[in-house]
PDB file of C-alpha atoms in Angstrom:
ATOM      1  CA  MET A   1     -42.150  -0.068  44.240  1.00  0.00           C
ATOM      2  CA  SER A   2     -42.974  -2.083  41.261  1.00  0.00           C
ATOM      3  CA  GLU A   3     -44.606  -5.454  41.007  1.00  0.00           C
ATOM      4  CA  PRO A   4     -42.648  -8.580  41.827  1.00  0.00           C
ATOM      5  CA  GLY A   5     -40.407  -9.968  38.773  1.00  0.00           C
ATOM      6  CA  ASN A   6     -40.335  -6.094  37.640  1.00  0.00           C
ATOM      7  CA  LEU A   7     -36.637  -4.454  37.936  1.00  0.00           C
ATOM      8  CA  LEU A   8     -36.568  -2.039  40.731  1.00  0.00           C
ATOM      9  CA  VAL A   9     -33.386   0.122  40.179  1.00  0.00           C
ATOM     10  CA  SER A  10     -32.359   2.146  37.539  1.00  0.00           C
ATOM     11  CA  THR A  11     -28.783   3.616  38.944  1.00  0.00           C
ATOM     12  CA  ALA A  12     -26.626   0.968  40.783  1.00  0.00           C
ATOM     13  CA  ILE A  13     -22.702   1.949  41.848  1.00  0.00           C
ATOM     14  CA  VAL A  14     -20.798  -1.465  41.303  1.00  0.00           C
ATOM     15  CA  LEU A  15     -17.728  -2.228  43.180  1.00  0.00           C
ATOM     16  CA  GLY A  16     -14.905  -4.260  41.453  1.00  0.00           C
ATOM     17  CA  ALA A  17     -16.736  -4.070  38.308  1.00  0.00           C
ATOM     18  CA  ALA A  18     -13.405  -4.370  35.830  1.00  0.00           C
ATOM     19  CA  THR A  19     -12.831  -8.040  35.875  1.00  0.00           C
ATOM     20  CA  GLY A  20     -14.783 -11.565  36.939  1.00  0.00           C
ATOM     21  CA  VAL A  21     -18.012 -11.356  38.438  1.00  0.00           C
ATOM     22  CA  GLY A  22     -18.351  -7.488  39.019  1.00  0.00           C
ATOM     23  CA  LEU A  23     -17.404  -6.852  35.205  1.00  0.00           C
ATOM     24  CA  HIS A  24     -20.726  -8.932  33.992  1.00  0.00           C
ATOM     25  CA  VAL A  25     -22.833  -7.589  37.021  1.00  0.00           C
ATOM     26  CA  ALA A  26     -22.213  -4.100  35.544  1.00  0.00           C
ATOM     27  CA  LEU A  27     -23.069  -5.286  31.699  1.00  0.00           C
ATOM     28  CA  GLN A  28     -25.689  -6.988  32.403  1.00  0.00           C
ATOM     29  CA  LEU A  29     -27.095  -4.192  34.718  1.00  0.00           C
ATOM     30  CA  VAL A  30     -26.030  -1.553  31.296  1.00  0.00           C
ATOM     31  CA  GLY A  31     -28.401  -4.453  29.050  1.00  0.00           C
ATOM     32  CA  LYS A  32     -31.429  -4.096  31.196  1.00  0.00           C
ATOM     33  CA  GLY A  33     -31.522  -0.299  30.706  1.00  0.00           C
ATOM     34  CA  TRP A  34     -29.517   0.797  34.188  1.00  0.00           C
ATOM     35  CA  ARG A  35     -27.471   3.776  34.380  1.00  0.00           C
ATOM     36  CA  VAL A  36     -24.194   1.843  36.302  1.00  0.00           C
ATOM     37  CA  LEU A  37     -21.001   3.695  37.911  1.00  0.00           C
ATOM     38  CA  ALA A  38     -18.414   1.017  37.390  1.00  0.00           C
ATOM     39  CA  VAL A  39     -15.628   1.231  40.196  1.00  0.00           C
ATOM     40  CA  ASP A  40     -12.082  -0.065  40.342  1.00  0.00           C
ATOM     41  CA  ILE A  41      -8.405   0.263  40.517  1.00  0.00           C
ATOM     42  CA  LYS A  42      -7.503  -1.206  36.708  1.00  0.00           C
ATOM     43  CA  LYS A  43      -8.171   1.584  34.505  1.00  0.00           C
ATOM     44  CA  ALA A  44      -7.618  -0.393  31.079  1.00  0.00           C
ATOM     45  CA  GLU A  45      -9.978  -3.282  31.936  1.00  0.00           C
ATOM     46  CA  LEU A  46     -12.717  -0.216  33.029  1.00  0.00           C
ATOM     47  CA  LEU A  47     -12.277   1.627  29.633  1.00  0.00           C
ATOM     48  CA  ALA A  48     -13.214  -1.364  27.894  1.00  0.00           C
ATOM     49  CA  ALA A  49     -15.682  -2.479  29.859  1.00  0.00           C
ATOM     50  CA  GLN A  50     -17.026   1.080  28.990  1.00  0.00           C
ATOM     51  CA  ASP A  51     -16.577   0.594  25.364  1.00  0.00           C
ATOM     52  CA  GLU A  52     -18.125  -2.547  25.636  1.00  0.00           C
ATOM     53  CA  ALA A  53     -21.078  -0.887  27.250  1.00  0.00           C
ATOM     54  CA  LYS A  54     -21.567   1.547  24.427  1.00  0.00           C
ATOM     55  CA  LYS A  55     -20.986  -0.869  21.671  1.00  0.00           C
ATOM     56  CA  ALA A  56     -24.004  -3.326  23.293  1.00  0.00           C
ATOM     57  CA  THR A  57     -26.104  -0.100  24.035  1.00  0.00           C
ATOM     58  CA  ALA A  58     -25.769   1.220  20.409  1.00  0.00           C
ATOM     59  CA  ALA A  59     -26.977  -2.539  18.956  1.00  0.00           C
ATOM     60  CA  ALA A  60     -29.628  -2.341  21.319  1.00  0.00           C
ATOM     61  CA  VAL A  61     -33.254  -2.680  19.366  1.00  0.00           C
ATOM     62  CA  LYS A  62     -35.251   0.662  19.046  1.00  0.00           C
ATOM     63  CA  GLY A  63     -37.492   1.522  21.832  1.00  0.00           C
ATOM     64  CA  VAL A  64     -36.015  -0.710  24.374  1.00  0.00           C
ATOM     65  CA  LYS A  65     -34.586   1.477  27.103  1.00  0.00           C
ATOM     66  CA  LYS A  66     -30.755   1.976  27.420  1.00  0.00           C
ATOM     67  CA  GLY A  67     -28.327   2.054  29.738  1.00  0.00           C
ATOM     68  CA  SER A  68     -25.311   3.594  30.297  1.00  0.00           C
ATOM     69  CA  LEU A  69     -21.605   2.831  32.126  1.00  0.00           C
ATOM     70  CA  GLU A  70     -19.619   5.648  33.552  1.00  0.00           C
ATOM     71  CA  VAL A  71     -16.226   4.675  35.236  1.00  0.00           C
ATOM     72  CA  CYS A  72     -14.532   5.392  38.512  1.00  0.00           C
ATOM     73  CA  VAL A  73     -10.731   4.512  38.665  1.00  0.00           C
ATOM     74  CA  THR A  74      -9.815   4.348  42.439  1.00  0.00           C
ATOM     75  CA  ASN A  75      -7.970   2.823  45.232  1.00  0.00           C
ATOM     76  CA  LEU A  76     -10.836   1.981  47.488  1.00  0.00           C
ATOM     77  CA  ALA A  77      -7.848   0.648  49.957  1.00  0.00           C
ATOM     78  CA  THR A  78      -7.566   4.365  50.757  1.00  0.00           C
ATOM     79  CA  LYS A  79     -10.530   6.392  52.471  1.00  0.00           C
ATOM     80  CA  GLU A  80      -9.533   9.171  49.851  1.00  0.00           C
ATOM     81  CA  GLY A  81      -9.961   6.536  47.397  1.00  0.00           C
ATOM     82  CA  CYS A  82     -14.198   5.577  48.866  1.00  0.00           C
ATOM     83  CA  ALA A  83     -14.557   9.406  48.928  1.00  0.00           C
ATOM     84  CA  ARG A  84     -13.888   9.588  45.255  1.00  0.00           C
ATOM     85  CA  VAL A  85     -16.491   7.373  44.020  1.00  0.00           C
ATOM     86  CA  LEU A  86     -18.920   9.437  46.140  1.00  0.00           C
ATOM     87  CA  GLU A  87     -17.397  12.480  44.265  1.00  0.00           C
ATOM     88  CA  THR A  88     -18.085  11.163  41.148  1.00  0.00           C
ATOM     89  CA  TYR A  89     -21.310   9.974  42.050  1.00  0.00           C
ATOM     90  CA  HIS A  90     -22.354  13.464  42.997  1.00  0.00           C
ATOM     91  CA  ALA A  91     -20.534  14.797  39.641  1.00  0.00           C
ATOM     92  CA  LEU A  92     -22.759  12.650  37.147  1.00  0.00           C
ATOM     93  CA  ARG A  93     -26.151  13.154  39.132  1.00  0.00           C
ATOM     94  CA  GLY A  94     -25.722  16.699  40.617  1.00  0.00           C
ATOM     95  CA  SER A  95     -24.250  18.814  37.934  1.00  0.00           C
ATOM     96  CA  PRO A  96     -26.177  20.515  35.463  1.00  0.00           C
ATOM     97  CA  SER A  97     -23.175  19.040  32.772  1.00  0.00           C
ATOM     98  CA  GLY A  98     -23.372  15.548  34.466  1.00  0.00           C
ATOM     99  CA  ALA A  99     -23.811  12.406  32.624  1.00  0.00           C
ATOM    100  CA  TRP A 100     -26.848  11.512  35.110  1.00  0.00           C
ATOM    101  CA  ALA A 101     -28.082  15.267  35.964  1.00  0.00           C
ATOM    102  CA  ALA A 102     -31.309  15.330  37.023  1.00  0.00           C
ATOM    103  CA  GLY A 103     -31.753  11.655  36.757  1.00  0.00           C
ATOM    104  CA  PRO A 104     -33.038   9.070  39.202  1.00  0.00           C
ATOM    105  CA  PRO A 105     -31.625   8.565  42.921  1.00  0.00           C
ATOM    106  CA  LEU A 106     -29.312   5.737  43.950  1.00  0.00           C
ATOM    107  CA  ASP A 107     -31.075   2.540  43.920  1.00  0.00           C
ATOM    108  CA  ALA A 108     -28.427  -0.107  44.141  1.00  0.00           C
ATOM    109  CA  LEU A 109     -24.651  -0.338  45.801  1.00  0.00           C
ATOM    110  CA  ILE A 110     -23.139  -3.657  44.753  1.00  0.00           C
ATOM    111  CA  ASN A 111     -20.009  -5.102  46.127  1.00  0.00           C
ATOM    112  CA  CYS A 112     -18.249  -7.474  44.171  1.00  0.00           C
ATOM    113  CA  VAL A 113     -14.514  -6.224  45.115  1.00  0.00           C
ATOM    114  CA  ALA A 114     -12.430  -8.710  46.818  1.00  0.00           C
ATOM    115  CA  ILE A 115      -8.421  -9.142  47.188  1.00  0.00           C
ATOM    116  CA  PHE A 116      -7.518 -12.855  48.000  1.00  0.00           C
ATOM    117  CA  HIS A 117      -4.296 -14.120  49.441  1.00  0.00           C
ATOM    118  CA  PHE A 118      -3.446 -17.868  49.598  1.00  0.00           C
ATOM    119  CA  SER A 119      -1.220 -18.052  52.442  1.00  0.00           C
ATOM    120  CA  PRO A 120      -0.737 -19.586  56.027  1.00  0.00           C
ATOM    121  CA  ILE A 121      -2.014 -16.990  58.455  1.00  0.00           C
ATOM    122  CA  ALA A 122       1.310 -17.336  60.184  1.00  0.00           C
ATOM    123  CA  CYS A 123       2.837 -16.049  57.193  1.00  0.00           C
ATOM    124  CA  VAL A 124       0.310 -13.099  56.559  1.00  0.00           C
ATOM    125  CA  ARG A 125       2.532 -10.060  57.101  1.00  0.00           C
ATOM    126  CA  ASP A 126       0.772  -6.640  58.924  1.00  0.00           C
ATOM    127  CA  GLY A 127       0.818  -4.992  54.832  1.00  0.00           C
ATOM    128  CA  MET A 128      -0.975  -7.480  53.756  1.00  0.00           C
ATOM    129  CA  MET A 129      -3.780  -8.089  56.341  1.00  0.00           C
ATOM    130  CA  ASP A 130      -4.373  -4.130  56.411  1.00  0.00           C
ATOM    131  CA  HIS A 131      -4.972  -4.145  52.810  1.00  0.00           C
ATOM    132  CA  THR A 132      -6.897  -7.008  52.746  1.00  0.00           C
ATOM    133  CA  PHE A 133      -9.127  -5.296  54.946  1.00  0.00           C
ATOM    134  CA  ALA A 134      -8.937  -2.117  53.498  1.00  0.00           C
ATOM    135  CA  VAL A 135     -10.431  -3.249  50.135  1.00  0.00           C
ATOM    136  CA  ASN A 136     -12.598  -6.576  50.936  1.00  0.00           C
ATOM    137  CA  ALA A 137     -14.265  -5.044  54.358  1.00  0.00           C
ATOM    138  CA  LEU A 138     -13.860  -1.183  55.244  1.00  0.00           C
ATOM    139  CA  ALA A 139     -14.325   0.113  51.736  1.00  0.00           C
ATOM    140  CA  PRO A 140     -17.851  -1.697  51.167  1.00  0.00           C
ATOM    141  CA  MET A 141     -18.764  -0.655  54.912  1.00  0.00           C
ATOM    142  CA  ARG A 142     -17.388   2.840  54.477  1.00  0.00           C
ATOM    143  CA  LEU A 143     -19.231   3.346  50.895  1.00  0.00           C
ATOM    144  CA  ALA A 144     -22.646   1.776  52.603  1.00  0.00           C
ATOM    145  CA  SER A 145     -23.072   4.212  55.296  1.00  0.00           C
ATOM    146  CA  CYS A 146     -21.835   7.125  53.223  1.00  0.00           C
ATOM    147  CA  LEU A 147     -24.200   6.498  50.466  1.00  0.00           C
ATOM    148  CA  MET A 148     -27.284   5.702  52.677  1.00  0.00           C
ATOM    149  CA  PRO A 149     -29.194   8.752  52.252  1.00  0.00           C
ATOM    150  CA  GLU A 150     -28.820   8.140  48.348  1.00  0.00           C
ATOM    151  CA  LEU A 151     -29.924   5.049  49.055  1.00  0.00           C
ATOM    152  CA  LEU A 152     -33.248   6.116  50.595  1.00  0.00           C
ATOM    153  CA  GLU A 153     -33.669   9.190  48.569  1.00  0.00           C
ATOM    154  CA  GLY A 154     -35.806   7.280  46.255  1.00  0.00           C
ATOM    155  CA  GLY A 155     -38.154   5.137  48.678  1.00  0.00           C
ATOM    156  CA  GLY A 156     -36.097   2.318  49.124  1.00  0.00           C
ATOM    157  CA  GLY A 157     -32.614   0.978  48.070  1.00  0.00           C
ATOM    158  CA  THR A 158     -30.267  -2.531  48.091  1.00  0.00           C
ATOM    159  CA  ILE A 159     -26.956  -3.652  48.612  1.00  0.00           C
ATOM    160  CA  VAL A 160     -25.557  -6.446  47.870  1.00  0.00           C
ATOM    161  CA  ASN A 161     -22.122  -8.012  49.490  1.00  0.00           C
ATOM    162  CA  PHE A 162     -21.391 -10.635  47.225  1.00  0.00           C
ATOM    163  CA  SER A 163     -19.113 -13.622  48.311  1.00  0.00           C
ATOM    164  CA  SER A 164     -17.421 -16.949  46.730  1.00  0.00           C
ATOM    165  CA  LEU A 165     -15.609 -19.499  48.305  1.00  0.00           C
ATOM    166  CA  GLY A 166     -18.242 -20.294  50.727  1.00  0.00           C
ATOM    167  CA  VAL A 167     -16.329 -18.726  53.668  1.00  0.00           C
ATOM    168  CA  ASN A 168     -19.466 -17.052  55.328  1.00  0.00           C
ATOM    169  CA  VAL A 169     -21.618 -19.995  54.722  1.00  0.00           C
ATOM    170  CA  ARG A 170     -22.895 -20.771  58.247  1.00  0.00           C
ATOM    171  CA  SER A 171     -23.158 -24.662  59.023  1.00  0.00           C
ATOM    172  CA  LEU A 172     -24.695 -25.986  61.854  1.00  0.00           C
ATOM    173  CA  GLY A 173     -21.339 -25.280  63.479  1.00  0.00           C
ATOM    174  CA  GLY A 174     -21.346 -21.848  63.006  1.00  0.00           C
ATOM    175  CA  PRO A 175     -19.465 -19.787  60.203  1.00  0.00           C
ATOM    176  CA  ILE A 176     -17.031 -21.761  58.174  1.00  0.00           C
ATOM    177  CA  ALA A 177     -13.109 -20.538  57.186  1.00  0.00           C
ATOM    178  CA  LYS A 178     -10.817 -22.428  54.815  1.00  0.00           C
ATOM    179  CA  PRO A 179      -7.296 -22.830  55.822  1.00  0.00           C
ATOM    180  CA  TRP A 180      -4.691 -20.805  54.115  1.00  0.00           C
ATOM    181  CA  ALA A 181      -7.636 -18.391  53.056  1.00  0.00           C
ATOM    182  CA  GLY A 182      -7.404 -16.695  56.684  1.00  0.00           C
ATOM    183  CA  ALA A 183      -6.725 -13.477  55.495  1.00  0.00           C
ATOM    184  CA  TYR A 184      -9.815 -13.025  53.391  1.00  0.00           C
ATOM    185  CA  SER A 185     -11.969 -15.352  55.208  1.00  0.00           C
ATOM    186  CA  SER A 186     -11.642 -12.732  58.102  1.00  0.00           C
ATOM    187  CA  THR A 187     -12.576  -9.857  55.867  1.00  0.00           C
ATOM    188  CA  LYS A 188     -16.083 -11.705  54.540  1.00  0.00           C
ATOM    189  CA  PHE A 189     -16.749 -12.658  57.848  1.00  0.00           C
ATOM    190  CA  ALA A 190     -16.712  -8.994  59.092  1.00  0.00           C
ATOM    191  CA  LEU A 191     -18.922  -8.056  56.409  1.00  0.00           C
ATOM    192  CA  ALA A 192     -21.164 -10.525  57.127  1.00  0.00           C
ATOM    193  CA  GLY A 193     -21.260  -9.210  60.609  1.00  0.00           C
ATOM    194  CA  PHE A 194     -22.099  -5.554  59.358  1.00  0.00           C
ATOM    195  CA  SER A 195     -24.657  -6.802  57.037  1.00  0.00           C
ATOM    196  CA  GLU A 196     -26.553  -8.505  59.859  1.00  0.00           C
ATOM    197  CA  ALA A 197     -26.232  -5.585  62.057  1.00  0.00           C
ATOM    198  CA  LEU A 198     -27.423  -3.259  58.669  1.00  0.00           C
ATOM    199  CA  ARG A 199     -30.547  -4.965  58.272  1.00  0.00           C
ATOM    200  CA  GLN A 200     -31.163  -5.457  61.717  1.00  0.00           C
ATOM    201  CA  GLU A 201     -31.375  -1.771  62.222  1.00  0.00           C
ATOM    202  CA  ALA A 202     -32.982  -0.980  58.985  1.00  0.00           C
ATOM    203  CA  TYR A 203     -35.687  -3.057  60.375  1.00  0.00           C
ATOM    204  CA  GLU A 204     -36.037  -1.725  63.863  1.00  0.00           C
ATOM    205  CA  ALA A 205     -35.981   1.779  61.960  1.00  0.00           C
ATOM    206  CA  GLY A 206     -38.642   0.576  59.675  1.00  0.00           C
ATOM    207  CA  LEU A 207     -36.011   1.958  56.787  1.00  0.00           C
ATOM    208  CA  PRO A 208     -36.872   0.519  52.829  1.00  0.00           C
ATOM    209  CA  LEU A 209     -33.448  -0.626  52.742  1.00  0.00           C
ATOM    210  CA  ARG A 210     -32.575  -4.389  51.978  1.00  0.00           C
ATOM    211  CA  VAL A 211     -29.274  -5.832  52.670  1.00  0.00           C
ATOM    212  CA  ILE A 212     -28.369  -8.706  51.060  1.00  0.00           C
ATOM    213  CA  ASP A 213     -25.774 -11.405  51.435  1.00  0.00           C
ATOM    214  CA  PHE A 214     -25.067 -13.203  48.191  1.00  0.00           C
ATOM    215  CA  VAL A 215     -23.118 -16.289  48.445  1.00  0.00           C
ATOM    216  CA  HIS A 216     -21.525 -18.705  45.899  1.00  0.00           C
ATOM    217  CA  PRO A 217     -20.838 -21.663  48.086  1.00  0.00           C
ATOM    218  CA  GLY A 218     -17.791 -22.810  45.672  1.00  0.00           C
ATOM    219  CA  ALA A 219     -15.151 -21.233  43.147  1.00  0.00           C
ATOM    220  CA  VAL A 220     -15.962 -18.995  40.510  1.00  0.00           C
ATOM    221  CA  ASP A 221     -13.666 -18.999  36.876  1.00  0.00           C
ATOM    222  CA  THR A 222     -12.201 -15.577  37.586  1.00  0.00           C
ATOM    223  CA  PRO A 223      -8.736 -14.570  36.276  1.00  0.00           C
ATOM    224  CA  ARG A 224      -8.037 -13.919  40.311  1.00  0.00           C
ATOM    225  CA  ALA A 225      -9.670 -17.585  40.791  1.00  0.00           C
ATOM    226  CA  ARG A 226      -7.115 -18.846  37.918  1.00  0.00           C
ATOM    227  CA  ARG A 227      -3.811 -16.973  39.397  1.00  0.00           C
ATOM    228  CA  GLN A 228      -4.066 -18.849  43.024  1.00  0.00           C
ATOM    229  CA  VAL A 229      -2.637 -21.706  41.092  1.00  0.00           C
ATOM    230  CA  GLN A 230       0.591 -20.178  40.289  1.00  0.00           C
ATOM    231  CA  VAL A 231       0.628 -17.876  43.962  1.00  0.00           C
ATOM    232  CA  LEU A 232       0.390 -21.612  45.848  1.00  0.00           C
ATOM    233  CA  GLY A 233       3.221 -22.698  43.361  1.00  0.00           C
ATOM    234  CA  GLU A 234       5.211 -19.863  44.227  1.00  0.00           C
ATOM    235  CA  TRP A 235       4.698 -19.993  47.719  1.00  0.00           C
ATOM    236  CA  LEU A 236       5.748 -23.741  47.584  1.00  0.00           C
ATOM    237  CA  GLU A 237       9.160 -22.745  45.817  1.00  0.00           C
ATOM    238  CA  LYS A 238       9.999 -20.064  48.338  1.00  0.00           C
ATOM    239  CA  ASN A 239       8.887 -22.357  51.486  1.00  0.00           C
ATOM    240  CA  GLN A 240      10.224 -25.814  51.196  1.00  0.00           C
ATOM    241  CA  GLN A 241      10.982 -26.056  55.036  1.00  0.00           C
ATOM    242  CA  SER A 242       7.598 -24.952  55.833  1.00  0.00           C
ATOM    243  CA  PRO A 243       5.807 -26.676  58.135  1.00  0.00           C
ATOM    244  CA  TRP A 244       2.655 -26.065  55.960  1.00  0.00           C
ATOM    245  CA  LEU A 245       4.197 -27.242  53.210  1.00  0.00           C
ATOM    246  CA  GLN A 246       2.199 -30.946  53.145  1.00  0.00           C
ATOM    247  CA  GLY A 247      -0.930 -29.002  53.697  1.00  0.00           C
ATOM    248  CA  VAL A 248      -0.343 -26.316  51.128  1.00  0.00           C
ATOM    249  CA  GLN A 249       0.601 -28.843  48.433  1.00  0.00           C
ATOM    250  CA  ASP A 250      -2.651 -30.605  49.265  1.00  0.00           C
ATOM    251  CA  ALA A 251      -4.412 -27.263  48.762  1.00  0.00           C
ATOM    252  CA  LYS A 252      -2.732 -26.382  45.294  1.00  0.00           C
ATOM    253  CA  ARG A 253      -4.251 -29.803  44.001  1.00  0.00           C
ATOM    254  CA  GLN A 254      -7.484 -29.439  45.516  1.00  0.00           C
ATOM    255  CA  TRP A 255      -7.662 -25.736  43.798  1.00  0.00           C
ATOM    256  CA  ASN A 256      -6.850 -27.558  40.206  1.00  0.00           C
ATOM    257  CA  LYS A 257      -9.715 -29.909  40.943  1.00  0.00           C
ATOM    258  CA  VAL A 258     -11.810 -26.737  42.041  1.00  0.00           C
ATOM    259  CA  LEU A 259     -11.415 -25.113  38.869  1.00  0.00           C
ATOM    260  CA  LYS A 260     -12.321 -27.717  36.512  1.00  0.00           C
ATOM    261  CA  THR A 261     -15.983 -27.368  37.633  1.00  0.00           C
ATOM    262  CA  ALA A 262     -15.611 -23.678  39.146  1.00  0.00           C
ATOM    263  CA  ALA A 263     -19.011 -21.357  37.857  1.00  0.00           C
ATOM    264  CA  PRO A 264     -19.178 -18.951  34.684  1.00  0.00           C
ATOM    265  CA  PRO A 265     -18.800 -15.417  36.072  1.00  0.00           C
ATOM    266  CA  GLU A 266     -21.573 -14.434  34.070  1.00  0.00           C
ATOM    267  CA  ARG A 267     -23.552 -16.900  35.422  1.00  0.00           C
ATOM    268  CA  VAL A 268     -22.953 -15.810  38.906  1.00  0.00           C
ATOM    269  CA  ALA A 269     -23.489 -12.562  37.717  1.00  0.00           C
ATOM    270  CA  ALA A 270     -26.892 -13.295  36.256  1.00  0.00           C
ATOM    271  CA  SER A 271     -27.801 -14.701  40.123  1.00  0.00           C
ATOM    272  CA  ILE A 272     -26.934 -11.378  41.941  1.00  0.00           C
ATOM    273  CA  VAL A 273     -28.470  -9.169  39.157  1.00  0.00           C
ATOM    274  CA  ARG A 274     -31.808 -11.234  39.853  1.00  0.00           C
ATOM    275  CA  ALA A 275     -31.217 -10.663  43.500  1.00  0.00           C
ATOM    276  CA  ALA A 276     -31.008  -7.558  43.257  1.00  0.00           C
ATOM    277  CA  THR A 277     -33.219  -6.151  40.971  1.00  0.00           C
ATOM    278  CA  HIS A 278     -36.599  -7.834  41.363  1.00  0.00           C
ATOM    279  CA  ASN A 279     -39.250  -7.401  44.598  1.00  0.00           C
ATOM    280  CA  ASN A 280     -39.568 -10.938  45.638  1.00  0.00           C
ATOM    281  CA  SER A 281     -41.765  -9.266  48.318  1.00  0.00           C
ATOM    282  CA  TRP A 282     -38.227  -8.425  50.495  1.00  0.00           C
ATOM    283  CA  PRO A 283     -36.154 -11.429  49.386  1.00  0.00           C
ATOM    284  CA  ARG A 284     -34.118 -13.971  51.932  1.00  0.00           C
ATOM    285  CA  PRO A 285     -31.524 -11.348  53.498  1.00  0.00           C
ATOM    286  CA  ARG A 286     -29.065 -14.376  52.152  1.00  0.00           C
ATOM    287  CA  ASN A 287     -29.016 -15.732  48.365  1.00  0.00           C
ATOM    288  CA  LEU A 288     -27.492 -18.603  46.969  1.00  0.00           C
ATOM    289  CA  ALA A 289     -26.357 -19.266  43.391  1.00  0.00           C
ATOM    290  CA  GLU A 290     -26.132 -22.361  43.364  1.00  0.00           C
ATOM    291  CA  TRP A 291     -28.556 -24.434  45.529  1.00  0.00           C
ATOM    292  CA  LEU A 292     -27.248 -28.137  44.546  1.00  0.00           C
ATOM    293  CA  LEU A 293     -23.696 -26.972  45.219  1.00  0.00           C
ATOM    294  CA  LEU A 294     -24.704 -25.626  48.767  1.00  0.00           C
ATOM    295  CA  VAL A 295     -26.077 -28.770  49.580  1.00  0.00           C
ATOM    296  CA  GLY A 296     -22.952 -30.313  48.830  1.00  0.00           C
ATOM    297  CA  TYR A 297     -20.830 -27.903  50.403  1.00  0.00           C
ATOM    298  CA  LEU A 298     -22.493 -27.698  53.353  1.00  0.00           C
ATOM    299  CA  PHE A 299     -22.161 -32.094  53.745  1.00  0.00           C
ATOM    300  CA  ARG A 300     -18.649 -31.449  52.762  1.00  0.00           C
ATOM    301  CA  SER A 301     -18.220 -28.442  54.884  1.00  0.00           C
ATOM    302  CA  CYS A 302     -19.893 -30.046  58.527  1.00  0.00           C
ATOM    303  CA  LEU A 303     -18.145 -33.369  58.146  1.00  0.00           C
ATOM    304  CA  SER A 304     -14.451 -31.909  57.472  1.00  0.00           C
ATOM    305  CA  ALA A 305     -15.273 -29.291  60.847  1.00  0.00           C
ATOM    306  CA  CYS A 306     -16.473 -32.403  62.767  1.00  0.00           C
ATOM    307  CA  ILE A 307     -13.498 -34.563  61.813  1.00  0.00           C
ATOM    308  CA  GLY A 308     -10.968 -31.743  62.343  1.00  0.00           C
ATOM    309  CA  ASP A 309     -12.270 -30.977  65.713  1.00  0.00           C
ATOM    310  CA  TRP A 310     -11.676 -34.702  66.393  1.00  0.00           C
ATOM    311  CA  ARG A 311      -8.260 -34.218  65.054  1.00  0.00           C
ATOM    312  CA  LEU A 312      -7.454 -31.303  67.579  1.00  0.00           C
ATOM    313  CA  PHE A 313      -8.960 -32.922  70.211  1.00  0.00           C
ATOM    314  CA  ARG A 314      -7.246 -36.292  70.094  1.00  0.00           C
ATOM    315  CA  SER A 315      -4.251 -34.194  69.827  1.00  0.00           C
ATOM    316  CA  GLY A 316      -4.968 -32.236  73.020  1.00  0.00           C
ATOM    317  CA  TYR A 317      -5.284 -28.690  71.482  1.00  0.00           C
ATOM    318  CA  LEU A 318      -9.460 -28.712  72.638  1.00  0.00           C
TER     319      LEU A 318
END
């Protein structure tokens, strides 16, 4: 391993790399001389990212290590889609004609993939829940498990699981979830449990594997985040008689406020890259993008949790 502060990895797979934080993670890694396999279902956006990476590489200063970006267009909601990621990686590295032939082993698996549904849990249908779990939780779990030999081949690897909106930040009262985001929150709780178990198993077995939960305790300014305002508006139009009408109206107003101070994706991506690529004497298993934001978030979350529990107690639910 290199000294603290030096880059450890030169090959990475980035899930959810077509837009938002994942896109900026992939491009920043390429800018640091990495070989990156960008994975997403959005073909046009992936190809655009590949073109951008090629232009940046061509314009790089002579003598600077140049990275590359290959793409894998696949549906991570299916087992076959996850298998395609493995096939693409092995084709790039294992074939004599592959772009990464005789290259270094896999050093990082960075998970930025997520789909998000704003809806009361009672209105979440089976198909929506299944799809959300398949993409947000099962796909990262499957790939982490299947790619374990490759991650350990070079003497140590890193797995980073990224979450925003603070849904798996832990307060004094335990994990925090938000109303109207039950499906999303549940998947992140599941992934956090998987990460914790894998981290402890690696420690018990003495394996040089870093498993990092990277949390941004707030909103990130991405196309998906901005679309949620429209989604909430559409839900309100269709559910005027819903008992959750007032709560969702409040959520829409709050979301509009949150977006005004949402963090730019490139800044969050830079924090993820630092956590994944630097040897800080085995960095913290849970890295946080914005410490000051975390303090405010935890205070607000703990206070709201106490008030929520008090309301439920007074109403007879507890």
